mmCIF file of C-alpha atoms in Angstrom:
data_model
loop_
_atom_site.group_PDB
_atom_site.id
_atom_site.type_symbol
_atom_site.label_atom_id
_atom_site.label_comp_id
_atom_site.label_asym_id
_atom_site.label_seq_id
_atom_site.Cartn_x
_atom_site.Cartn_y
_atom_site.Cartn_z
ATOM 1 C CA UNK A 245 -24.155 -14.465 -3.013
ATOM 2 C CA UNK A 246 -20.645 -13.772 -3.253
ATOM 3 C CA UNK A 247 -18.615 -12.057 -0.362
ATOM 4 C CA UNK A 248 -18.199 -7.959 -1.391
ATOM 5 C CA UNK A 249 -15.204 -6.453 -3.076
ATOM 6 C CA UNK A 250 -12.828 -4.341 -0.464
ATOM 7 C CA UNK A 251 -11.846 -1.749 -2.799
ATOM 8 C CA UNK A 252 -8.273 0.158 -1.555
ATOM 9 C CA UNK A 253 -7.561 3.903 -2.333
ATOM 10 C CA UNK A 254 -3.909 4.800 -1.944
ATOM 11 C CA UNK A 255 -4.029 8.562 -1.876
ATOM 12 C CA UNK A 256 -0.463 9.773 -2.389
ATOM 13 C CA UNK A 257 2.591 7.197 -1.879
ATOM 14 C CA UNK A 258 5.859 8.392 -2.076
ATOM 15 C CA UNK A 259 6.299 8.358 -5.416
ATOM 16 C CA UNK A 260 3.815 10.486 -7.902
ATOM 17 C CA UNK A 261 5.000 14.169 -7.675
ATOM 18 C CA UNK A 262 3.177 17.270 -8.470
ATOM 19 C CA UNK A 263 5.164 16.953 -12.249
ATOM 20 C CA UNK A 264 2.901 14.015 -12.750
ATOM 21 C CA UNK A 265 -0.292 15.459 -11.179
ATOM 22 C CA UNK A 266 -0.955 19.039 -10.344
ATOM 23 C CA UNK A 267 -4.166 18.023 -7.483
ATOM 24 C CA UNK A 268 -1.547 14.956 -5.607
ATOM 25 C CA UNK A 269 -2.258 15.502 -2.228
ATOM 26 C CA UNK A 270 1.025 16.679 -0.305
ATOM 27 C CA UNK A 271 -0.569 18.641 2.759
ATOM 28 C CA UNK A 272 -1.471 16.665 5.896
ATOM 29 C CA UNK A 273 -4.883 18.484 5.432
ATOM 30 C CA UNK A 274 -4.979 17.045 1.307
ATOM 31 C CA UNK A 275 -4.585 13.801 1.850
ATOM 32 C CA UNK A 276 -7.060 13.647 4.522
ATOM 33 C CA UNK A 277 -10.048 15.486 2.400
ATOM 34 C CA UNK A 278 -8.582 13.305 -0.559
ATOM 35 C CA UNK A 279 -8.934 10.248 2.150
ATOM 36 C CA UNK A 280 -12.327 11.422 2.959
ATOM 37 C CA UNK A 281 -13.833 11.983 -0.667
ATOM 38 C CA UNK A 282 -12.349 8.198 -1.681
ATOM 39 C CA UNK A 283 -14.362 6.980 0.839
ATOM 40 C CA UNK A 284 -17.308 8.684 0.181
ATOM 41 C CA UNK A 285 -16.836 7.484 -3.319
ATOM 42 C CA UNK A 286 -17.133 3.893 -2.079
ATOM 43 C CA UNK A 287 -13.398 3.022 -1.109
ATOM 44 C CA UNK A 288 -13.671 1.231 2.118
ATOM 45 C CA UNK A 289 -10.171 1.392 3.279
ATOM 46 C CA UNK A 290 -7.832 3.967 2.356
ATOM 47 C CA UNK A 291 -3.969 3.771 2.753
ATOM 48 C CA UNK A 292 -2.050 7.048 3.796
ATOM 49 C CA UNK A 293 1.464 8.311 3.310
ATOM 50 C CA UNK A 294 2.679 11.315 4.721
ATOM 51 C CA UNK A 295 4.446 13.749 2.576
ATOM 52 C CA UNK A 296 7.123 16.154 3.934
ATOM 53 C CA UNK A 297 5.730 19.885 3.178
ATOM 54 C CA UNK A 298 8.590 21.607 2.017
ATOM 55 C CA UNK A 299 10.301 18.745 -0.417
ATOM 56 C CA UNK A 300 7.305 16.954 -1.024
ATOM 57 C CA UNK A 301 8.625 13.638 -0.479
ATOM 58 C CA UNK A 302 7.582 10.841 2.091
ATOM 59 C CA UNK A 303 8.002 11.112 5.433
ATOM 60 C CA UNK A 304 8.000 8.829 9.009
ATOM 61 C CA UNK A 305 7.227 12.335 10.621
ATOM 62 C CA UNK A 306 4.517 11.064 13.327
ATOM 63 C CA UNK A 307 3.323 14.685 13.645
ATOM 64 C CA UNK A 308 2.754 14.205 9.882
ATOM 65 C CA UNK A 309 0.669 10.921 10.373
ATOM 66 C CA UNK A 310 -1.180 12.087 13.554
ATOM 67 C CA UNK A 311 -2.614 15.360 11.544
ATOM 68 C CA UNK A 312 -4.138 13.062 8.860
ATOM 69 C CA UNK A 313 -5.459 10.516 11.251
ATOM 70 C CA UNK A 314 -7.199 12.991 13.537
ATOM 71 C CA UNK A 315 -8.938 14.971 10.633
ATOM 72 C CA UNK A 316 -10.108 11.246 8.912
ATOM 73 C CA UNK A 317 -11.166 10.116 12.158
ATOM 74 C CA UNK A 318 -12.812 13.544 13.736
ATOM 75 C CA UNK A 319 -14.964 13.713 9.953
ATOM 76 C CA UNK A 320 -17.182 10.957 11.070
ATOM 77 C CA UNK A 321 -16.021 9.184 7.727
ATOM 78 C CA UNK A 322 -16.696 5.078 8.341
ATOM 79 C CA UNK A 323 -13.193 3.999 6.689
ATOM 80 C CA UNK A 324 -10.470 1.802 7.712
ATOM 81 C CA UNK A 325 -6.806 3.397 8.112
ATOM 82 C CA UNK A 326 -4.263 1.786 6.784
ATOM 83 C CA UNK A 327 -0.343 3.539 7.267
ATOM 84 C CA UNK A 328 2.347 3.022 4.923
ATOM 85 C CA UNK A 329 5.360 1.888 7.500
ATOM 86 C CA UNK A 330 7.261 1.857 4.160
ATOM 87 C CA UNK A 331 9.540 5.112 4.593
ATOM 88 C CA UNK A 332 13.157 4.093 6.324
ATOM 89 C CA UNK A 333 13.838 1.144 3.998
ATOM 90 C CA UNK A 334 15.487 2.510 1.020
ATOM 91 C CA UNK A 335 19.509 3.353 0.331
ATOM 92 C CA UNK A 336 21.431 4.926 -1.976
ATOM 93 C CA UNK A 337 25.144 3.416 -2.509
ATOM 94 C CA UNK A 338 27.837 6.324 -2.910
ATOM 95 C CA UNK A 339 29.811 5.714 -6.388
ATOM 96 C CA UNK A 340 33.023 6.234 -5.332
ATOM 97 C CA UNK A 341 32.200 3.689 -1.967
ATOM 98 C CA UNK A 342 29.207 1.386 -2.503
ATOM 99 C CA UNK A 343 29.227 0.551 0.685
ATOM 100 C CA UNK A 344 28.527 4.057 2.044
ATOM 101 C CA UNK A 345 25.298 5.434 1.714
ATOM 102 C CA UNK A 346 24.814 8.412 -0.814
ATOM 103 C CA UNK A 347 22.401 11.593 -0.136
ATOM 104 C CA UNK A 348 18.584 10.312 -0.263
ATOM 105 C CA UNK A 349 19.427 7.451 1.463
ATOM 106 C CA UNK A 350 16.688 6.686 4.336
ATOM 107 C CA UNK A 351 17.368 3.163 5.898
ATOM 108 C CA UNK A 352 17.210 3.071 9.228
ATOM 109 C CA UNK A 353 15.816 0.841 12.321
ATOM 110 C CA UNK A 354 12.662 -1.067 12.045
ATOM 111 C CA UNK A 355 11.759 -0.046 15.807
ATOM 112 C CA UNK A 356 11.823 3.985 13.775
ATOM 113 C CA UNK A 357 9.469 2.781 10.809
ATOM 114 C CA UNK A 358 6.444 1.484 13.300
ATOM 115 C CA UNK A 359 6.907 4.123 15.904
ATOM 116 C CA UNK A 360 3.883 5.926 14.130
ATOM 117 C CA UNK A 361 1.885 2.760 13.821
ATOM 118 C CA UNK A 362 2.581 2.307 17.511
ATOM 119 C CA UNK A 363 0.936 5.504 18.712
ATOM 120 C CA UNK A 364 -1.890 6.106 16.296
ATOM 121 C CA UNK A 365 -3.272 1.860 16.349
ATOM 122 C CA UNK A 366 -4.894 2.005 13.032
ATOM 123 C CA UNK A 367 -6.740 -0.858 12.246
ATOM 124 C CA UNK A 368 -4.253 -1.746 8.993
ATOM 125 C CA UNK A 369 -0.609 -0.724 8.194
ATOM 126 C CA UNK A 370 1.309 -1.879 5.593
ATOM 127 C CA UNK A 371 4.283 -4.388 5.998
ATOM 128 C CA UNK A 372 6.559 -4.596 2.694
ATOM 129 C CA UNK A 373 8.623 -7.789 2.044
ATOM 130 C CA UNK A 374 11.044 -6.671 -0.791
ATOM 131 C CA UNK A 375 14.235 -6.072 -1.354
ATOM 132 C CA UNK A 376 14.796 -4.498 -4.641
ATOM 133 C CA UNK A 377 15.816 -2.159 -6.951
ATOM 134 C CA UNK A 378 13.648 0.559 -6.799
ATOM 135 C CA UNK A 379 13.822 3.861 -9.025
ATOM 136 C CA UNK A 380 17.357 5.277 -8.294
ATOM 137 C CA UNK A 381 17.587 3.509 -4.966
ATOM 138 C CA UNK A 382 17.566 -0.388 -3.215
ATOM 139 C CA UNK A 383 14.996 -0.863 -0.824
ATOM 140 C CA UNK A 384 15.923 -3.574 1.789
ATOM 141 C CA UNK A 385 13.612 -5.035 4.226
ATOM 142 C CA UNK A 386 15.671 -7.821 5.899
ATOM 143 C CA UNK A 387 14.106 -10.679 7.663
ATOM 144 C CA UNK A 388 15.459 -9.631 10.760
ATOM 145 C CA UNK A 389 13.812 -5.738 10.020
ATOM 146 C CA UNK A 390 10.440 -7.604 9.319
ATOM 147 C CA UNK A 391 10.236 -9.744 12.043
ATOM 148 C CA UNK A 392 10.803 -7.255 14.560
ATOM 149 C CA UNK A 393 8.181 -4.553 12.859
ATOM 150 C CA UNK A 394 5.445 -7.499 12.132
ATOM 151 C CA UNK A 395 6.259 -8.103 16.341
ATOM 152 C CA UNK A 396 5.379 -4.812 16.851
ATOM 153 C CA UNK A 397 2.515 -4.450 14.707
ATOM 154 C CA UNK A 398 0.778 -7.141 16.391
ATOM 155 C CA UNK A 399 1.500 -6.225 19.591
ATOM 156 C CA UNK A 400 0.203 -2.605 19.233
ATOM 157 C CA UNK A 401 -3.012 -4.627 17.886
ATOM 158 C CA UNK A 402 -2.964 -3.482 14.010
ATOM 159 C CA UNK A 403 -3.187 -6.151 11.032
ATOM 160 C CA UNK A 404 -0.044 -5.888 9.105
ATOM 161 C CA UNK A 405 -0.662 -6.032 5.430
ATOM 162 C CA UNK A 406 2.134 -8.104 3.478
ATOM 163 C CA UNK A 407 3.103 -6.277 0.219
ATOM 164 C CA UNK A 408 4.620 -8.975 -2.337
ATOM 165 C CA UNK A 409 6.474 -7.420 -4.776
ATOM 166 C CA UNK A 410 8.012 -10.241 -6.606
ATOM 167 C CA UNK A 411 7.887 -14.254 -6.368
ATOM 168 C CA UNK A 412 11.002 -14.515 -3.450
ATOM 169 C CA UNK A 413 8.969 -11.973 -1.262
ATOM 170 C CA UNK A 414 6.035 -14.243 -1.249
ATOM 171 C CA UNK A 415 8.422 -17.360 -0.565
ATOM 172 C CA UNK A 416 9.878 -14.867 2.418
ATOM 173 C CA UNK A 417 6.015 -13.971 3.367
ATOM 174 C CA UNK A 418 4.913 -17.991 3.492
ATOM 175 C CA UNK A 419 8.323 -18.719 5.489
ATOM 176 C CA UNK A 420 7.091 -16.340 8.074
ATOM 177 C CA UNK A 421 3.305 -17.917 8.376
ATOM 178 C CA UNK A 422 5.343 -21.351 8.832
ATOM 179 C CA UNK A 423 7.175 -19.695 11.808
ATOM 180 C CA UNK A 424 4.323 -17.834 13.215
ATOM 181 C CA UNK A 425 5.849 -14.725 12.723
ATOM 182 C CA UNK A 426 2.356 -13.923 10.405
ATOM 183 C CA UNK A 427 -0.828 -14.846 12.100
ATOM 184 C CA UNK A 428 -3.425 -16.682 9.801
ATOM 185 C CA UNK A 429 -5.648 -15.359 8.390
ATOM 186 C CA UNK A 430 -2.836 -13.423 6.419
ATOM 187 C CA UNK A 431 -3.971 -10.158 4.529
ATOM 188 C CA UNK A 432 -1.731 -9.772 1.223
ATOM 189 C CA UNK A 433 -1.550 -6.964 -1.543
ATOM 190 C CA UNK A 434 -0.027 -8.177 -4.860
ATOM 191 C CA UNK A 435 1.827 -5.863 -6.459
ATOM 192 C CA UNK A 436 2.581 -5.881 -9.945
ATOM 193 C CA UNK A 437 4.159 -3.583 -12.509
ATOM 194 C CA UNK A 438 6.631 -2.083 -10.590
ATOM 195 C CA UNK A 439 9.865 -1.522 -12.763
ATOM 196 C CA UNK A 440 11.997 -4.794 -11.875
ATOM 197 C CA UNK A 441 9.488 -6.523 -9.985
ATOM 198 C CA UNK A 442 6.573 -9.021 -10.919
ATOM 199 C CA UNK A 443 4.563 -8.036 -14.177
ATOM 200 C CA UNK A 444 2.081 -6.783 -14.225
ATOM 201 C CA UNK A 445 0.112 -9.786 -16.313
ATOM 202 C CA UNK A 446 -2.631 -12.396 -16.029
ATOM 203 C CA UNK A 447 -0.191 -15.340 -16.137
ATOM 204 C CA UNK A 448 1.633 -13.732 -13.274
ATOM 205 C CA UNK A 449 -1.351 -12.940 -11.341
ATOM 206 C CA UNK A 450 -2.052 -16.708 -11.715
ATOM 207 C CA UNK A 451 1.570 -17.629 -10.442
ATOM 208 C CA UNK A 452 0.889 -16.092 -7.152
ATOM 209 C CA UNK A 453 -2.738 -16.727 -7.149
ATOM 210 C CA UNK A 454 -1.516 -20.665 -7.110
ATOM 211 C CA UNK A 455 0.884 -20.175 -4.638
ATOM 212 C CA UNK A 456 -1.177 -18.339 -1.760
ATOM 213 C CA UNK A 457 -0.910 -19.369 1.445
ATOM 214 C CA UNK A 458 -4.353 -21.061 2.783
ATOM 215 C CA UNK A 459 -7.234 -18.937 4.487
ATOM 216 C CA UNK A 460 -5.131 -15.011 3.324
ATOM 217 C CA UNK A 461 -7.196 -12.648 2.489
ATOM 218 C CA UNK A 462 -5.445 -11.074 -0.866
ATOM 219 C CA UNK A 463 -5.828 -8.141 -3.437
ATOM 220 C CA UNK A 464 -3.684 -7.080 -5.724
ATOM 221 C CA UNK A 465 -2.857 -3.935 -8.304
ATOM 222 C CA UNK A 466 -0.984 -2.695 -10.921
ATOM 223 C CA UNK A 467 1.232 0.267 -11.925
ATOM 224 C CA UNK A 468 0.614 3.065 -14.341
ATOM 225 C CA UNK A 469 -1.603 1.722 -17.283
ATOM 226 C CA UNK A 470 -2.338 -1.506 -15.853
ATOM 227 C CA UNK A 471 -4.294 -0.357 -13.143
ATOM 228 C CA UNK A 472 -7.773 -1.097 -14.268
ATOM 229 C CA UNK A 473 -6.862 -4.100 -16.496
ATOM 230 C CA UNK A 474 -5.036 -5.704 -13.040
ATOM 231 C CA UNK A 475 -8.336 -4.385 -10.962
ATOM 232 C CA UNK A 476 -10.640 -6.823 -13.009
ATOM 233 C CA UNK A 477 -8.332 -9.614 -13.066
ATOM 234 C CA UNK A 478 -8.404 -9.696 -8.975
ATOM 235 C CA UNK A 479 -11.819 -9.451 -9.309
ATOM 236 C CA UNK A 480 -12.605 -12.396 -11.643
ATOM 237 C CA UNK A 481 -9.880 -14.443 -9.966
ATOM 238 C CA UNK A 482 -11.366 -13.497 -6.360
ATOM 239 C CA UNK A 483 -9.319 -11.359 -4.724
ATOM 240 C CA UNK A 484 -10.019 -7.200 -3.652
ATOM 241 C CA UNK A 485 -8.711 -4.729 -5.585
ATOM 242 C CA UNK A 486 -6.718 -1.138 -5.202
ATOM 243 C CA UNK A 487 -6.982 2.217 -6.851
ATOM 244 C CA UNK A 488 -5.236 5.939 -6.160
ATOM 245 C CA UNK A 489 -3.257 8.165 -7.363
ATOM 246 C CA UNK A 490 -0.280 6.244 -5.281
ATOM 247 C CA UNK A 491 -0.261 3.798 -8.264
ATOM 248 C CA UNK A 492 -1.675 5.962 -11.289
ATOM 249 C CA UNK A 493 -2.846 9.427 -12.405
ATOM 250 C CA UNK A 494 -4.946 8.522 -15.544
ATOM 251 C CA UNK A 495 -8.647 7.411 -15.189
ATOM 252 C CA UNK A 496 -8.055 6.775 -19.059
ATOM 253 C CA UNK A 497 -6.001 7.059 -21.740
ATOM 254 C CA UNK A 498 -4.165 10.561 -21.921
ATOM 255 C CA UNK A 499 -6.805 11.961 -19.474
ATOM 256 C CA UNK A 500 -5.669 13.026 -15.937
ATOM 257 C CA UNK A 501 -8.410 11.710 -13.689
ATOM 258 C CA UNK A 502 -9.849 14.270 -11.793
ATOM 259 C CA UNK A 503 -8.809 13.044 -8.098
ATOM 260 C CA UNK A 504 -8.551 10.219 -6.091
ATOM 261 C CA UNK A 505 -12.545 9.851 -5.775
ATOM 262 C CA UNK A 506 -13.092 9.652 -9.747
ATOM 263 C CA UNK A 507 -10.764 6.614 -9.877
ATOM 264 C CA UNK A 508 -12.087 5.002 -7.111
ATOM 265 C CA UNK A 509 -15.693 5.586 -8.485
ATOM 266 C CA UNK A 510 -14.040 4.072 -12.060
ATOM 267 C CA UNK A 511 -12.926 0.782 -9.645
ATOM 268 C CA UNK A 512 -16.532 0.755 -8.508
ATOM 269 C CA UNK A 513 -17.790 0.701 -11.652
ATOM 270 C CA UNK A 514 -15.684 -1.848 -13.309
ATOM 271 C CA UNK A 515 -16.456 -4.332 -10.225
ATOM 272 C CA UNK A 516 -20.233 -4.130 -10.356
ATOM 273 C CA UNK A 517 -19.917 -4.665 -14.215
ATOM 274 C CA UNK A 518 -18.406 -7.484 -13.577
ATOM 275 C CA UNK A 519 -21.121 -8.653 -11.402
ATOM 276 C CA UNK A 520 -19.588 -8.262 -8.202
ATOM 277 C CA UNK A 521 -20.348 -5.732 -4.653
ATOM 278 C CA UNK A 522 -18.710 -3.342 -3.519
ATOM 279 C CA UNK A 523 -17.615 -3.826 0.254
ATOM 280 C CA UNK A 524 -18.526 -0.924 3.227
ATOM 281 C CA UNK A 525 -15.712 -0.187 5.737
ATOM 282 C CA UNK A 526 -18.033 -2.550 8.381
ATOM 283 C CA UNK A 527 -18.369 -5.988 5.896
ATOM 284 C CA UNK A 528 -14.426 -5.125 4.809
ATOM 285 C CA UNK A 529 -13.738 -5.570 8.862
ATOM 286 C CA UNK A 530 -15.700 -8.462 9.130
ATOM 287 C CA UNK A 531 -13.924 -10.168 6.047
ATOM 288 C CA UNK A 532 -10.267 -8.846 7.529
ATOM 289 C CA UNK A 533 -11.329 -10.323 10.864
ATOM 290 C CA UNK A 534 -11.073 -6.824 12.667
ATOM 291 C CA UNK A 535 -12.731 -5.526 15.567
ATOM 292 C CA UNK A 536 -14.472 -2.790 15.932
#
């Protein structure tokens, strides 16, 4: 029998506004019911964002972070915690001078980006290796940045996972297993169908797929429409899949899915269609290699 599907829920991001869905959890206390229902509904790890309560956007605020972790773990809720350390990468080049940053702009020190991860030791956080054009800003995650936060990571004993955006970042990612900066076995999250960055397609899902370093664990997603079309593809090709209102609001065509738990119980379905199991938070640890 074939190993079980981990199945991802990413609750919020940074991203999806209120404009897009009314129900996008925004309160510490949202995302962690939202967090709780998703795994209920059969996600096995769910990855959090913290969202500032007055604008709404994403925050590094640890007090942020520690309210959702506290109510996820104190619900008795078997899930695995994974933290964005994305916030802090992004700027915004003034027009008059490029080279100064404009309002928005949040780049700042690596050490400031993990300093959550540091004192709340989930089991997962993420780790992204682009630099890109990214909505109206660039987000830049230099080698340098990502060697010290992957340092960091390790040493506060949480699995980074690698988020490949595009073809370079996963040339950047297997530079880094060469070097020992990642420790094997590697856990990677394709994604695809971000504007400017890989498609989100078959033939580029088999680009990367081909190119994987050796012994990763990997999963991979797409954007917006291509959610559930991308979620079967990792499936049939092997990998784990992610759903959540991070990446898209729809649970079909035109039709606002109802929360986070009614796309993650769409995921479920699709994989054991397919033929496939859905993995619990415990096998999901024992395929990532974490302890318990």
């Amino acid at each position: 029998m074939a190993a079980p599907t981990i199945l991802t829920c990413a609750i919020t991001g940074s991203q999806t506004t209120r404009a897009q869905h009314p129900r996008l959890p925004i309160m510490p206390q949202e995302s962690a019911a939202a967090a709780i229902d998703a795994a209920k509904a059969g996600a096995a790890i769910v990855h959090l964002h913290a969202r500032d309560p007055q604008t709404q956007r994403g925050s590094r605020d640890p007090a942020l972070f520690r309210e959702i972790v506290d109510r996820i773990r104190a619900s008795g809720v078997d899930v695995i915690l994974n933290l964005s350390t994305g916030e802090g990468g992004r700027f915004i080049p003034s027009e008059d001078e490029p080279s100064r940053a404009a309002p928005g702009t949040t780049l700042t020190q690596p050490e400031k980006r993990v300093a959550h991860v540091e004192t709340l030791r989930p089991e997962i956080c993420t780790l992204d290796f682009n630099t890109m054009f990214f909505g109206t800003s660039v987000v830049i995650n230099t080698p340098r940045n990502l060697e010290i936060m992957a340092g960091r990571i390790y040493a506060a004993g949480v699995l980074p996972e690698v988020e490949i955006f595009d073809t370079g970042d996963l040339q950047l990612a297997n530079s880094f297993i060469e070097r020992g900066i990642l420790k094997r076995p590697v856990m990677i999250q394709l994604v695809l169908g971000v504007r400017y960055g890989a498609v989100a397609d078959p033939q580029t899902l088999l680009y990367y797929v081909a190119r994987l370093p050796k012994d990763c664990v990997w999963a991979a997603f797409g954007i917006g429409r291509t959610e559930f079309p991308m979620l079967a593809q990792s499936f049939l090709l092997g990998g784990h899949v992610r759903v959540g209102l991070e990446d898209n609001v729809f649970v079909r065509r035109g039709v606002l899915a109802r929360d986070n738990a009614e796309l993650v119980e769409k995921g479920v379905d699709i994989v054991q269609k397919l033929g496939g199991n859905i993995a619990t938070a415990a096998e999901a640890r024992a395929i990532l290699g974490l302890a318990r």
